[in-house]
Amino acid sequence: MRRFLPDTFTIMLVCTVLLASVLPAHGSFARYFGIATNFAIALLFFLHGARLSRDVVIAGMLHWRLHLTILATTFAVFPLLGLAIGFVPTSILPQELYFGILFLTVLPSTVQSSIAFTSIAGGNVPAAICSASASNIFGMFLTPLLVGLLFATSSGGGGFSWDALTQILVQLLLPFIVGQLLQPWIGNFIRSRKKLLMPVDRGSILMVVYLAFSEAVMEGLWHQFSVANIAAVIVTDMVLLAFVLCFTMFGSRMLGFNKEDEITITFCGSKKSLASGVPMANVIFAGQSIGAIVLPLMLFHQIQLMVCAVIAQKYANARQRQAKAKDIQQAVGPA
């Protein structure tokens, strides 16, 4: 049952939302807190760049078919599904929450959890590291482009924003590049101190969530949507994840990938990054209330963790059974 329980970070997210609902940031405090949040996000992406080994990137890039399949799922299949969800009536799924779902469909894949689940299941870990990292790098360009295209298509307005792209490049990509440049000197130090640096990862996300929901609460977020609306988001997230998991799992088999690559495609292609999504929402939708935008993403985050934990364990159990069967066959064979 433990695999179905929320992880510590999810509990912290819920507590942050509750705090923002009771004690929202406003006035000068919100302004200075926003400056600190931007600094924390830049530090987060600096650490991502410093952690990523260039040897791993070079080794993983050789498996181009796998990476192309994952990127196509992340930035083509997912957004098309997001557009299809737009046919759900607004009486069931209000437009503000639908835009949140549409936004999560254009986000890059996760890094840490994709690699962790791939490792547990016995997949191609080097390829997972490269693919998940590449997804986040490409996402800095593709996500604002897709937001401009899809939101203009869905709402009849909006469009691509060069300001949003510039802000993302300065706030996210530039620190990442600086981290990569310094990686040969500080990479081993940072990788060996994951627990000490984890507060930066989680703290920066919690800061953005608190600021986002503070603004949303001040504008009456919880009075806009009913319990039925939130339930509709949860069901939509579950259906979306189930479809993509089946698409990546069975699609990779049809394309002739081996079991290790199938596992990698399944976990890297079906996930969406909260760590990248919340900061991007903060930049792309600057000046707007993003509480409704990030709410579907936060729910999707927990659902994907619970479901993928079960799938990873099933893959691992199947691998152990095959290994035992092979050992028995080898032992019985000579006799």
XYZ file of C-alpha atoms in Angstrom:
335
model
C 0.000 0.000 0.000
C 2.928 2.371 0.546
C 3.380 2.856 -3.193
C -0.121 4.407 -3.355
C 0.546 6.873 -0.539
C 1.735 10.391 -1.377
C 5.484 10.922 -1.176
C 7.020 13.499 1.174
C 7.316 16.118 -1.541
C 3.658 15.784 -2.516
C 2.656 16.276 1.119
C 4.846 19.385 1.201
C 3.108 20.668 -1.953
C -0.307 20.174 -0.363
C 0.848 21.984 2.779
C 2.198 24.840 0.653
C -1.145 25.206 -1.123
C -2.939 25.188 2.255
C -0.526 27.824 3.576
C -1.133 30.006 0.536
C -4.880 29.574 1.025
C -4.727 30.687 4.672
C -1.801 33.139 4.570
C -1.335 34.299 0.977
C 1.665 36.454 0.120
C 0.732 39.985 -0.896
C 2.095 43.487 -1.076
C 5.816 44.174 -0.615
C 6.384 40.714 0.876
C 5.101 39.072 -2.310
C 7.352 41.307 -4.415
C 10.532 40.456 -2.483
C 9.502 36.807 -2.235
C 9.156 36.777 -6.026
C 12.733 38.061 -6.420
C 14.004 35.338 -4.085
C 11.981 32.758 -6.030
C 13.554 33.784 -9.333
C 17.005 33.433 -7.781
C 16.135 29.969 -6.421
C 14.898 28.830 -9.849
C 18.106 30.036 -11.522
C 20.122 28.146 -8.912
C 18.027 25.018 -9.543
C 18.821 24.980 -13.264
C 22.464 25.809 -12.595
C 22.671 22.652 -10.475
C 20.925 20.629 -13.205
C 23.584 21.732 -15.655
C 26.421 21.021 -13.243
C 25.136 17.515 -12.454
C 24.866 16.302 -16.038
C 27.987 14.462 -17.137
C 29.088 15.110 -20.724
C 30.221 11.502 -21.109
C 26.681 10.355 -20.373
C 25.271 12.821 -22.890
C 27.645 11.680 -25.647
C 27.000 7.989 -24.937
C 23.243 8.427 -24.877
C 23.030 10.570 -28.008
C 24.090 7.604 -30.134
C 20.683 5.970 -29.610
C 18.885 8.493 -31.802
C 15.799 6.363 -32.640
C 14.940 6.036 -28.957
C 15.387 9.743 -28.281
C 13.381 10.734 -31.337
C 10.525 8.458 -30.229
C 10.473 9.981 -26.742
C 10.676 13.568 -27.996
C 7.886 12.939 -30.518
C 5.667 11.567 -27.754
C 6.499 14.421 -25.376
C 6.127 17.335 -27.787
C 3.745 15.975 -30.471
C 1.500 13.174 -29.194
C 0.862 14.784 -25.809
C -0.099 18.206 -27.278
C -2.443 16.577 -29.808
C -4.168 14.800 -26.941
C -4.372 18.143 -25.151
C -6.203 19.639 -28.127
C -8.585 16.661 -28.184
C -9.435 17.234 -24.518
C -10.621 20.680 -25.550
C -13.828 19.060 -26.836
C -14.884 18.317 -23.239
C -17.715 20.745 -22.369
C -16.740 23.715 -20.194
C -19.564 22.791 -17.825
C -17.474 19.733 -16.893
C -13.982 21.135 -17.395
C -13.831 24.954 -17.060
C -11.628 26.760 -19.550
C -9.097 27.882 -16.933
C -8.502 24.284 -15.802
C -8.444 23.054 -19.390
C -5.670 25.532 -20.140
C -3.772 23.999 -17.209
C -4.124 20.543 -18.778
C -3.139 21.910 -22.184
C -0.080 23.508 -20.601
C 1.052 20.257 -18.956
C 0.852 18.453 -22.322
C 3.551 20.725 -23.806
C 6.009 20.363 -20.920
C 9.240 18.329 -21.040
C 9.698 14.994 -19.310
C 10.898 14.597 -15.750
C 14.561 13.863 -15.058
C 14.982 12.305 -11.612
C 11.860 10.128 -11.487
C 12.188 8.963 -15.121
C 15.730 7.778 -14.442
C 14.772 6.232 -11.096
C 11.850 4.227 -12.499
C 13.897 3.157 -15.533
C 16.602 1.883 -13.183
C 14.128 -0.004 -10.968
C 12.492 -1.645 -13.976
C 15.817 -2.658 -15.546
C 15.743 -0.314 -18.513
C 18.433 1.528 -20.462
C 19.542 3.997 -17.778
C 22.228 5.905 -19.796
C 19.684 6.511 -22.562
C 17.100 7.611 -19.971
C 19.535 10.141 -18.502
C 20.320 11.561 -21.910
C 16.719 11.573 -23.150
C 15.195 13.135 -20.028
C 17.893 15.799 -19.927
C 17.532 16.539 -23.646
C 13.767 16.811 -23.197
C 14.245 19.547 -20.608
C 16.780 21.416 -22.740
C 14.587 21.303 -25.857
C 11.596 22.151 -23.685
C 13.037 25.563 -22.908
C 12.489 26.392 -26.594
C 9.581 24.129 -27.563
C 7.289 24.710 -24.589
C 6.841 28.492 -25.118
C 6.484 27.890 -28.864
C 3.784 25.261 -28.330
C 2.034 27.397 -25.716
C 1.830 30.239 -28.224
C 0.531 27.927 -30.966
C -1.923 25.791 -28.982
C -3.334 28.520 -26.768
C -3.958 30.701 -29.828
C -5.710 27.736 -31.486
C -7.800 26.898 -28.428
C -8.763 30.372 -27.277
C -8.724 32.261 -30.547
C -6.183 34.698 -29.157
C -2.750 34.829 -27.654
C 0.195 33.679 -29.697
C 3.902 33.188 -29.373
C 5.687 35.577 -27.024
C 9.316 36.464 -27.662
C 9.436 38.037 -24.205
C 8.468 34.709 -22.595
C 11.102 32.854 -24.623
C 13.751 35.426 -23.713
C 12.839 35.202 -20.033
C 13.103 31.408 -20.110
C 16.460 31.526 -21.870
C 17.825 34.013 -19.332
C 16.297 32.508 -16.205
C 16.534 28.787 -17.036
C 18.837 28.052 -19.975
C 21.638 30.504 -19.122
C 22.152 29.106 -15.584
C 22.024 25.588 -17.060
C 24.769 26.441 -19.584
C 26.914 28.026 -16.859
C 26.500 24.849 -14.810
C 27.535 22.718 -17.800
C 30.619 24.866 -18.383
C 31.652 24.443 -14.738
C 30.679 20.744 -14.660
C 34.238 19.389 -15.112
C 35.302 21.150 -11.899
C 32.194 20.977 -9.699
C 30.180 18.106 -11.205
C 31.524 15.335 -8.971
C 31.123 17.502 -5.873
C 27.468 18.256 -6.644
C 26.602 14.670 -7.632
C 28.102 13.350 -4.392
C 25.959 15.670 -2.264
C 22.451 15.063 -3.550
C 20.870 15.079 -0.090
C 22.474 18.380 0.867
C 21.346 20.018 -2.365
C 17.842 18.489 -2.431
C 16.351 21.490 -0.547
C 17.287 23.670 -3.518
C 15.409 21.354 -5.900
C 12.285 21.103 -3.810
C 12.471 24.492 -2.142
C 12.473 26.424 -5.411
C 9.366 24.570 -6.620
C 7.587 25.107 -3.306
C 8.416 28.825 -3.469
C 6.882 29.158 -6.941
C 3.811 27.142 -5.923
C 3.306 29.299 -2.822
C 3.604 32.514 -4.820
C 1.346 31.224 -7.611
C -1.400 30.035 -5.307
C -1.140 33.156 -3.170
C -1.986 35.259 -6.215
C -4.729 32.832 -7.238
C -6.292 32.797 -3.770
C -6.281 36.587 -3.674
C -8.261 36.460 -6.922
C -10.748 33.876 -5.561
C -9.401 30.589 -6.994
C -11.280 28.303 -4.605
C -14.551 30.122 -5.270
C -14.272 29.645 -9.031
C -14.225 25.838 -9.150
C -16.380 23.146 -7.563
C -15.356 19.759 -6.214
C -16.801 18.267 -9.400
C -14.474 20.463 -11.498
C -11.417 19.275 -9.562
C -12.624 15.662 -9.886
C -12.929 16.199 -13.658
C -9.286 17.329 -13.761
C -8.172 14.224 -11.843
C -10.105 11.898 -14.176
C -8.742 13.715 -17.235
C -5.180 13.433 -15.914
C -5.660 9.707 -15.295
C -7.086 9.036 -18.761
C -4.316 11.104 -20.376
C -1.590 9.218 -18.514
C -3.177 5.807 -19.227
C -3.369 6.533 -22.957
C 0.248 7.696 -23.216
C 1.534 4.764 -21.139
C -0.202 2.323 -23.485
C 0.985 4.287 -26.521
C 4.642 4.281 -25.443
C 4.655 0.688 -24.157
C 2.985 -1.011 -27.121
C 4.247 1.488 -29.682
C 7.880 0.815 -28.738
C 7.271 -2.910 -29.212
C 5.774 -2.329 -32.653
C 8.814 -0.244 -33.585
C 11.107 -3.163 -32.699
C 12.801 -1.815 -29.572
C 14.150 -4.345 -27.073
C 12.773 -4.652 -23.539
C 15.342 -2.267 -21.981
C 14.569 0.443 -24.519
C 10.825 -0.175 -24.165
C 11.116 0.534 -20.451
C 13.036 3.743 -21.108
C 10.537 4.972 -23.701
C 7.600 4.113 -21.425
C 8.868 6.067 -18.428
C 10.571 8.989 -20.188
C 7.804 9.453 -22.760
C 4.837 9.379 -20.382
C 5.983 11.815 -17.694
C 5.707 15.575 -17.332
C 8.063 17.701 -15.257
C 6.747 19.646 -12.293
C 10.261 20.981 -11.655
C 10.385 22.616 -15.102
C 6.672 23.247 -15.515
C 6.069 25.480 -12.509
C 8.971 27.884 -13.252
C 7.988 27.993 -16.935
C 4.388 28.804 -16.033
C 5.676 31.579 -13.797
C 7.535 33.104 -16.754
C 5.159 32.379 -19.651
C 2.057 33.563 -17.805
C 3.762 36.438 -15.972
C 1.256 38.960 -14.690
C -1.556 36.394 -14.759
C -3.002 34.131 -12.076
C -1.339 30.746 -12.639
C -2.971 28.812 -9.800
C -5.441 27.147 -12.172
C -2.635 26.584 -14.697
C -0.372 24.611 -12.346
C -3.132 22.761 -10.443
C -3.658 20.046 -13.136
C 0.135 19.625 -13.338
C 0.448 19.123 -9.582
C -2.289 16.475 -9.655
C -0.723 14.790 -12.701
C 2.614 14.732 -10.862
C 1.263 12.599 -8.023
C -0.760 10.324 -10.318
C 2.241 9.571 -12.544
C 4.428 8.766 -9.539
C 1.929 6.276 -8.095
C 1.119 4.575 -11.405
C 4.722 4.397 -12.642
C 5.874 2.969 -9.301
C 3.513 0.015 -9.824
C 4.547 -0.458 -13.463
C 8.262 -0.278 -12.614
C 7.832 -2.967 -9.965
C 5.961 -5.201 -12.417
C 8.776 -4.837 -14.936
C 11.303 -5.666 -12.198
C 9.347 -8.736 -11.064
C 9.053 -9.980 -14.646
C 12.810 -9.551 -15.108
C 13.506 -11.560 -11.939
C 11.191 -14.365 -13.069
C 12.915 -14.526 -16.443
C 16.336 -14.608 -14.774
C 15.255 -17.475 -12.479
C 13.757 -19.399 -15.396
C 16.985 -18.957 -17.348
C 19.075 -20.167 -14.404
C 16.876 -23.254 -13.989
C 17.074 -23.999 -17.716
C 20.857 -23.731 -17.664
C 21.078 -25.973 -14.585
C 18.745 -28.602 -16.053
C 20.091 -28.398 -19.593
C 23.342 -30.396 -19.217
C 21.506 -33.168 -17.393
